[in-house]
XYZ file of C-alpha atoms in Angstrom:
444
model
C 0.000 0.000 0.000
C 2.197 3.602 -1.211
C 2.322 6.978 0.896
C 0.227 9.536 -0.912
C 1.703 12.359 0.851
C 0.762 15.436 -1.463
C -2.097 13.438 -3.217
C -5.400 14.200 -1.960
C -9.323 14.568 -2.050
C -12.351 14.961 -0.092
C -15.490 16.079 1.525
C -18.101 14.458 3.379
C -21.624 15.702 2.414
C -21.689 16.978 -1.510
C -23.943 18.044 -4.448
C -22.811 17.195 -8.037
C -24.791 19.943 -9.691
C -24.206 18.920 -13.659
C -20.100 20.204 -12.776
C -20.551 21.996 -9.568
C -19.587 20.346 -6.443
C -20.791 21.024 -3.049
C -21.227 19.958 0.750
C -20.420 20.242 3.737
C -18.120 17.620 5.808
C -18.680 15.484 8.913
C -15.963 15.983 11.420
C -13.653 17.863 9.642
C -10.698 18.643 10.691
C -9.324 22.022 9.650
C -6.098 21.748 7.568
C -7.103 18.926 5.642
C -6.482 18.932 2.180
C -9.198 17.706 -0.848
C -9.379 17.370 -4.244
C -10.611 15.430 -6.958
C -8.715 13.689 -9.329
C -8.695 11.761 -12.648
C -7.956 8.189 -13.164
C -4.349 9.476 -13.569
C -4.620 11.297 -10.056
C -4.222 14.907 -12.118
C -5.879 17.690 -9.871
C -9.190 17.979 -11.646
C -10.118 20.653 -8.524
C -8.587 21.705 -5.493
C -11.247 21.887 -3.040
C -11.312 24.873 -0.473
C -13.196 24.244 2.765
C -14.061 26.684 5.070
C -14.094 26.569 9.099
C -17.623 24.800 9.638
C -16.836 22.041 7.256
C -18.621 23.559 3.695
C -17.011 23.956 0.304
C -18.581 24.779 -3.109
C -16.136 24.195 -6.248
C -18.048 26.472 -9.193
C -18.149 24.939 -12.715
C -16.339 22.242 -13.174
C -16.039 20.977 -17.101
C -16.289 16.960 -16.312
C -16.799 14.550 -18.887
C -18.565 11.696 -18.068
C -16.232 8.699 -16.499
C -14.282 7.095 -13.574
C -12.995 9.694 -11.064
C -10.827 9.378 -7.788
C -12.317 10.514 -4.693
C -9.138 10.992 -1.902
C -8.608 11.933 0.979
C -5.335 11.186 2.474
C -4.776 7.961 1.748
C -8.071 7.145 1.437
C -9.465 6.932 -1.757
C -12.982 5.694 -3.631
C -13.561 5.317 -7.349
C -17.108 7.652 -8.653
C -18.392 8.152 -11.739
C -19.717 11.157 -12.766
C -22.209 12.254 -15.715
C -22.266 16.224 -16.964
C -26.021 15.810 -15.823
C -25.420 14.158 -12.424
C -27.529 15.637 -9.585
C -25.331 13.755 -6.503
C -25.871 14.165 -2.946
C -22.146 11.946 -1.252
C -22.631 11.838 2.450
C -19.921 10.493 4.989
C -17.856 10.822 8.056
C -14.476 12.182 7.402
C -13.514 9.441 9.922
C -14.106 6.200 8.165
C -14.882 7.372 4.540
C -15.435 3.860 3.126
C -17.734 2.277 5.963
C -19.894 5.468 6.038
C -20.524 6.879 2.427
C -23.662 7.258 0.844
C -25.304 8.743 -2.184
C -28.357 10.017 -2.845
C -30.266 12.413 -6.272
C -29.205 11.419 -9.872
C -26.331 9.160 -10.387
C -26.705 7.611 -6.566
C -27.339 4.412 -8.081
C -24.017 3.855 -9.915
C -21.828 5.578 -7.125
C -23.182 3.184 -4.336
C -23.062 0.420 -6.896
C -19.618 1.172 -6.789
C -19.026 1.230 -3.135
C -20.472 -2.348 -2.684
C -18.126 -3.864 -5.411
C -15.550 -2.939 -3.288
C -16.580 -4.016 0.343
C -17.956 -7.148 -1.187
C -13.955 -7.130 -2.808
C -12.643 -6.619 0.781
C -14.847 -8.973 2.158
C -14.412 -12.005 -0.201
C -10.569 -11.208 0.137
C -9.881 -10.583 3.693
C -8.752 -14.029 4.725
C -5.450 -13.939 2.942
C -5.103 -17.544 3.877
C -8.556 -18.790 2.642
C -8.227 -16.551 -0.944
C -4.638 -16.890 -1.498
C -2.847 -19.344 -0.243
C -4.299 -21.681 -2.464
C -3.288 -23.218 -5.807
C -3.584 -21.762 -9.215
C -6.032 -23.592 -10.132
C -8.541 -22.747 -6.626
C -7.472 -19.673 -6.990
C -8.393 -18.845 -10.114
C -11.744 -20.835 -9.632
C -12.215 -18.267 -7.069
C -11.473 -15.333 -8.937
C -13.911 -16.140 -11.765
C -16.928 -16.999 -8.995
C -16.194 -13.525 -7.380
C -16.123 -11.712 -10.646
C -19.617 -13.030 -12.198
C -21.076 -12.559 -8.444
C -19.869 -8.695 -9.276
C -21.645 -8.962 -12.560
C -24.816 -10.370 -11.411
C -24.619 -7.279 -8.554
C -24.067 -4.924 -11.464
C -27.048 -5.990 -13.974
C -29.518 -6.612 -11.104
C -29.156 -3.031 -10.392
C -30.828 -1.918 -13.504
C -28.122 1.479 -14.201
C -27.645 3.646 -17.349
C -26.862 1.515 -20.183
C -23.577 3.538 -21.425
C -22.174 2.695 -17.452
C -22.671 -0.840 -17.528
C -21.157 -1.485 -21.061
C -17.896 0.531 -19.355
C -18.183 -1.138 -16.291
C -18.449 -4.519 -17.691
C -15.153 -3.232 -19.498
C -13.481 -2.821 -15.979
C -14.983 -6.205 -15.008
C -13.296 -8.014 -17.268
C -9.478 -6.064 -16.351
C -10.496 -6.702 -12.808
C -10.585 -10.421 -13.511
C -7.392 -10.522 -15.023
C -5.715 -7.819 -13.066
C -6.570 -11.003 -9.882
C -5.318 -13.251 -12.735
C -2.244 -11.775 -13.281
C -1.608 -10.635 -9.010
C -1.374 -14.687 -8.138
C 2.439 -14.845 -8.802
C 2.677 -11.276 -7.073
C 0.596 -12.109 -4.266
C 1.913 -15.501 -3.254
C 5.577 -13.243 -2.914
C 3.710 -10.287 -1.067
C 2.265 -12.248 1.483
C 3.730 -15.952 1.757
C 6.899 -15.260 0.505
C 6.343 -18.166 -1.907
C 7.854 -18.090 -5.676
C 5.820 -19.778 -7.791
C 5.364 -19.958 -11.658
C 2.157 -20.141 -13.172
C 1.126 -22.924 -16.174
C 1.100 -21.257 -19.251
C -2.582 -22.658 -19.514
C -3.127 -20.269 -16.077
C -1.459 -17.453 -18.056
C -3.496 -18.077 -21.288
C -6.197 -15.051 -21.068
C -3.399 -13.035 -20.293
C -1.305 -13.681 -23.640
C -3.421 -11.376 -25.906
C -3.042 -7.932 -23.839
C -2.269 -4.992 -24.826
C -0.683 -3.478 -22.395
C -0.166 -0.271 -23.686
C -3.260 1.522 -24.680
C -3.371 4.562 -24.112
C -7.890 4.903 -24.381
C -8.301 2.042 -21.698
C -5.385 3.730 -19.588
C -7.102 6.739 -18.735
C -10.488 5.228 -19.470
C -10.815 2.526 -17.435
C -9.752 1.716 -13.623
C -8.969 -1.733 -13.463
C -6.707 -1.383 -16.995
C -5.070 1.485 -15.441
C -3.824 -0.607 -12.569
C -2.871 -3.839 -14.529
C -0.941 -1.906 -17.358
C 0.949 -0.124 -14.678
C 1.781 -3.406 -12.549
C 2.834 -5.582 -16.009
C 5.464 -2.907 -16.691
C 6.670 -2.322 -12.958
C 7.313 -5.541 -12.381
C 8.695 -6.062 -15.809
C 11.451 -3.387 -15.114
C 11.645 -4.650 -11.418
C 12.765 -8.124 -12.991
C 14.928 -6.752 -15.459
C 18.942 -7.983 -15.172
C 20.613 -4.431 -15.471
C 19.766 -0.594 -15.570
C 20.523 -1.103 -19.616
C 17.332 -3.239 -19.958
C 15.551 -1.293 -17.280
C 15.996 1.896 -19.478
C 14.940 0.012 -22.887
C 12.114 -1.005 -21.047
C 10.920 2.125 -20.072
C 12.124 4.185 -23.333
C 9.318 1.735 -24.932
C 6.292 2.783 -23.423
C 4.157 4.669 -25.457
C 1.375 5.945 -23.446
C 2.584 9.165 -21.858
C 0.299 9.143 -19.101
C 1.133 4.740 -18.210
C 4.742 6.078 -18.757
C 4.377 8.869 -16.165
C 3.028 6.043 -13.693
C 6.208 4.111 -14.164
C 8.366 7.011 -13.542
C 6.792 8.143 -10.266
C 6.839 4.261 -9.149
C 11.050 4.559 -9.558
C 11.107 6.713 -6.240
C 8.708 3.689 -4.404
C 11.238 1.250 -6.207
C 14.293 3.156 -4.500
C 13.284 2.107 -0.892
C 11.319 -1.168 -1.788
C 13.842 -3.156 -3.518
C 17.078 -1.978 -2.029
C 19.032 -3.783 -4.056
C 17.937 -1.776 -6.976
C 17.887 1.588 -5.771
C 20.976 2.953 -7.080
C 19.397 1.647 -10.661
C 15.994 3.488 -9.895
C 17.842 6.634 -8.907
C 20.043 6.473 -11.850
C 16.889 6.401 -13.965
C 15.090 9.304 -12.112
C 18.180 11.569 -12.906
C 17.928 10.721 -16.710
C 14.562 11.537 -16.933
C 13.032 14.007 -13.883
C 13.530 17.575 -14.472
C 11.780 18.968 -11.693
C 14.312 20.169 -9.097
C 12.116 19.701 -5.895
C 11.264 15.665 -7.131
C 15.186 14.916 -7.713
C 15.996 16.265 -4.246
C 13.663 13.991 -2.406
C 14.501 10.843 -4.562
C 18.428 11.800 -3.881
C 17.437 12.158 0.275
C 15.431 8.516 0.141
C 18.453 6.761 -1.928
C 21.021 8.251 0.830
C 18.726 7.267 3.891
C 18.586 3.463 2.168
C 22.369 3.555 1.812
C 22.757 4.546 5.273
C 19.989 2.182 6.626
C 21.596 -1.061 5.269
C 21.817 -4.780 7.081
C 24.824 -4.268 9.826
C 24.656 -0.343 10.168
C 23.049 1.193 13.302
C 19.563 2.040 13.350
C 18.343 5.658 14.154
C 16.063 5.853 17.051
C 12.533 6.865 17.891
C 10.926 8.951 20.443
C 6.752 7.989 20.436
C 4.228 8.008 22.757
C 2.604 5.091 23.573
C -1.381 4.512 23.936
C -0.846 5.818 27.707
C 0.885 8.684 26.335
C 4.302 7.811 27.754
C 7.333 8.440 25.871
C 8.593 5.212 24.462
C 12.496 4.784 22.731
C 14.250 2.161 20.568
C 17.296 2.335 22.986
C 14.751 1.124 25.881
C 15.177 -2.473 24.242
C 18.385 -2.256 24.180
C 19.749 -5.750 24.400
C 16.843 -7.642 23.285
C 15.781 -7.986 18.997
C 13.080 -5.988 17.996
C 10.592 -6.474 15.769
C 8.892 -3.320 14.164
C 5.671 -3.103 12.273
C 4.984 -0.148 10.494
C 1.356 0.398 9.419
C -1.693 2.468 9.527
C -5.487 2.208 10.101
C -6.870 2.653 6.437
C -3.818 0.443 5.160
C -5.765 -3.249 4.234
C -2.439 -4.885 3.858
C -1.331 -4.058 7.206
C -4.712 -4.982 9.078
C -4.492 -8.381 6.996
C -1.141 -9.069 9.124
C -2.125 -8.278 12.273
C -3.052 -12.577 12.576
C 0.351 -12.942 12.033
C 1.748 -10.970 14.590
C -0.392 -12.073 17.147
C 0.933 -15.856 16.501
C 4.834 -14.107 16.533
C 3.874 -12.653 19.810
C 2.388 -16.214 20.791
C 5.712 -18.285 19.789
C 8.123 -15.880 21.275
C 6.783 -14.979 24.196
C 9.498 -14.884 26.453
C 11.923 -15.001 24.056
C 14.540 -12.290 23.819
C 12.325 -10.351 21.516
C 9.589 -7.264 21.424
C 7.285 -6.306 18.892
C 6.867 -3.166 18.463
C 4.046 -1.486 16.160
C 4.475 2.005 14.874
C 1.459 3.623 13.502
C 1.567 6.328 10.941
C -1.646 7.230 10.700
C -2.920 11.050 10.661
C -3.155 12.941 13.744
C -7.080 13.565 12.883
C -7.094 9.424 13.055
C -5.618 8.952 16.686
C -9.397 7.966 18.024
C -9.460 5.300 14.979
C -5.923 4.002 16.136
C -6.535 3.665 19.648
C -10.340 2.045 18.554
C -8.415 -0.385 16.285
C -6.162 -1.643 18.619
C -8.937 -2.085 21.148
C -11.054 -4.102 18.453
C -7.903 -5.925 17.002
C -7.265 -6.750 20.439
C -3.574 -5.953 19.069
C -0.812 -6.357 22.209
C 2.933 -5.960 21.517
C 3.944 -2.292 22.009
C 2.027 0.104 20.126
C 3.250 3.491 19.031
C 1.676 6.739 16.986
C 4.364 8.398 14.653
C 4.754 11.664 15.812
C 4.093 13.137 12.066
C 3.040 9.934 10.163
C 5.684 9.732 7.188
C 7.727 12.604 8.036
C 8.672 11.269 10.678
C 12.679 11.440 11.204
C 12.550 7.864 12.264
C 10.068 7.040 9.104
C 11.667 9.256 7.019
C 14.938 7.742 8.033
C 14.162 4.118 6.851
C 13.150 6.209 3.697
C 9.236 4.134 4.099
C 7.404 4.618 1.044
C 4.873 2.369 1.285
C 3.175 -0.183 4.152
C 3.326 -2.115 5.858
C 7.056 -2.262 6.351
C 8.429 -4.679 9.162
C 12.191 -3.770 10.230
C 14.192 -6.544 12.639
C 16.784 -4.960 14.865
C 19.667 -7.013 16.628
C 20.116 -6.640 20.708
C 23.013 -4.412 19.452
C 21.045 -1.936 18.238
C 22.117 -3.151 14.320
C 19.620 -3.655 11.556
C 19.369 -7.222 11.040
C 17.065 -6.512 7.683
C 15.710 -2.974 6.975
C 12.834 -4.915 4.593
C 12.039 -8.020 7.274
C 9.568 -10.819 5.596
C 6.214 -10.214 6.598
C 4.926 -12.239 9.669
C 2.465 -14.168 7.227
C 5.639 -14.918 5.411
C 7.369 -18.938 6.300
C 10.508 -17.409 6.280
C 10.276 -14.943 9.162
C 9.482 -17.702 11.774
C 12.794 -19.516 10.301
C 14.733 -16.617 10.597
C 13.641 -16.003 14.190
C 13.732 -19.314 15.631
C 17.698 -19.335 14.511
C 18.301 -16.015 16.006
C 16.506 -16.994 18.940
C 17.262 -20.816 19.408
């Protein structure tokens, strides 16, 4: 899940008046930044709010299509029609769980919504949905995708929606398809290769089109993910840079660029090649000097060097360091409440904490959510019944400590020796077999 620091959108009650937005937000918190973006997360409009909460945006010349809704790094997909009449309703709090629509266009927009909490709900048992063979798993993508379908026709919407939306369907599917090899890696830490029969619907792709990139959602995020990962697995900077050089879509190429400063802090190993690549083709003075500070930070951040410490309060408010465990390893989990990744691991932890219990080990979980999300955090870890130690980041990713690690994206698990040295600045992910075998040998 990526920081979106400097990407956002929002309000909580709003009228779509043909272009004109308006409304008025639900616990706002003053300071917050809005705006609504296009499939390629350009500003379409800023969004000014004033002290009690309301905003109105003027004219707004919106063709009809897929838009992104943010708001920190929370985000929802709408559509919008030039004739739309929308009432969106919802607590700034929890903008997934509480949004609603209402007037013309309601219909689609909550249609929306309930694709994706029945996607987080079919999915949220990484062990049930993923950890499964290709040929389950794919079995399980198909029955998921025509139950979406069958949700989408039964709902009777504008016929020029559903003909696009069926269009999305079908990238969805293989966008799932094409995730397996990813996914088994992300969460398991499993390689696998997939049949060639597995792979077959994906053969025929074009993956660089430059209509169903900015057209279409579910497109947008498979084109970009094909070509990451292609450069990601690419031997040498030389085949990185043909790579790149052949995209033809400026907008997919764009994507790839900005994903070279992510790459810089999530594959280590290759961040002297993204940097490299950055320079050659990034201009803008401000964007070179940040990708130049998070390439230094990784160099200095490296397996054997010592790691930088924290000051954060804990739940009780009580100042909590990383030289307090001096002596023992430490296990850090970096995460946030709206992060889905990072909620899926907390199972995992819990069984670490289980295992090692008494062992020569602490776990130690460092949110980074928001300040206006403090209430959610301490609420989550009451729910998740979450133990360990549990920090709040002092200013989420700006955080010296975060910004130290140079942490991109979440969740991010860091292992630190009794020394104080980083034992891995990237740790496996609890859910992954390999972190139990490294900590049983540290720990034996």
């Amino acid at each position: 899940m990526k920081k979106m620091s400097m990407l956002l959108i929002l309000f909580a009650s709003a009228v779509v008046l043909g272009q004109e937005l308006k409304g008025k937000i639900e616990n706002y918190e003053k300071g917050t930044f809005f705006s609504l973006r296009n499939l390629g997360e350009r500003v379409v409009k800023n969004i000014e709010v004033d002290t009690t909460g309301t905003f109105n945006t003027g004219k707004i010349d919106l063709s009809d299509g897929y838009y992104i809704l943010r708001k920190n790094n929370e985000m929802i997909y709408l559509y919008l029609k030039n004739d739309d009449d929308l009432t969106i309703s919802f607590d700034a709090k929890d903008l997934i769980n509480t949004v609603a629509f209402s007037g013309k266009g309601a219909k689609i927009n909550q249609y929306l919504i309930d694709k994706r909490k029945l996607f987080i709900e079919r999915k949220k048992d990484t062990e049930k949905f993923y950890k499964v063979g290709e040929n389950k798993y794919s079995e399980q993508i198909k029955i998921l995708n025509e139950e979406v379908k069958n949700m989408l026709m039964s709902k009777k919407l504008d016929d020029s929606f559903v003909g696009k939306e069926l269009e999305n369907l079908k990238y969805d599917y293989l966008l799932d398809l094409y995730s397996y090899e990813n996914l088994q890696k992300f969460y398991f830490g499993k390689i696998v290769t997939p049949s060639e029969s597995y792979l077959k619907p994906l053969k025929d792709i074009n993956y660089d089109d430059e209509y169903l990139f900015n057209t279409i959602p579910a497109y947008k995020s498979l084109a970009g993910l094909k070509w990451k990962k292609a450069i990601e697995k690419a031997e040498d900077i030389e085949e990185m840079d043909l790579l790149f050089r052949s995209i033809k879509t400026g907008a997919l190429k764009l994507d790839v660029l900005l994903s070279f400063y992510y790459g810089i802090s999530k594959t280590p190993k290759k961040s002297e090649e993204y940097y490299k690549l950055i320079k050659a083709y990034v201009t803008h003075k401000e964007f070179l000097k940040e990708a130049k500070k998070l390439y230094e930070n990784v160099k200095k951040t490296k397996e054997g060097k010592t790691s930088p410490n924290f000051e954060f309060n804990d739940i009780n408010g009580k100042i909590v360091k990383l030289t307090d465990f001096k002596g023992k390893y430490v296990f850090i989990d970096v995460w946030a409440t709206w992060c889905l990744p990072c909620l899926q691991q907390i199972p995992y932890i819990k069984k670490l904490e289980e295992k090692y219990h008494g062992k020569n080990i602490v776990f130690i979980g460092i949110s980074v959510d928001k300040k206006d999300k403090y209430a959610l955090w301490k609420e989550t870890l009451e729910s998740k019944k979450m133990k360990g130690i549990q920090l709040f980041a002092d200013n989420s990713f700006q955080s010296k400590f975060i910004e130290s690690y140079s942490i991109t994206s979440i969740p991010r698990f860091i292992l630190i020796s009794p020394e104080g040295k980083i034992v891995n600045p990237n740790m496996h992910k609890p859910s992954d077999e390999r972190t139990e075998e490294v900590l049983d040998e540290l720990l034996k």
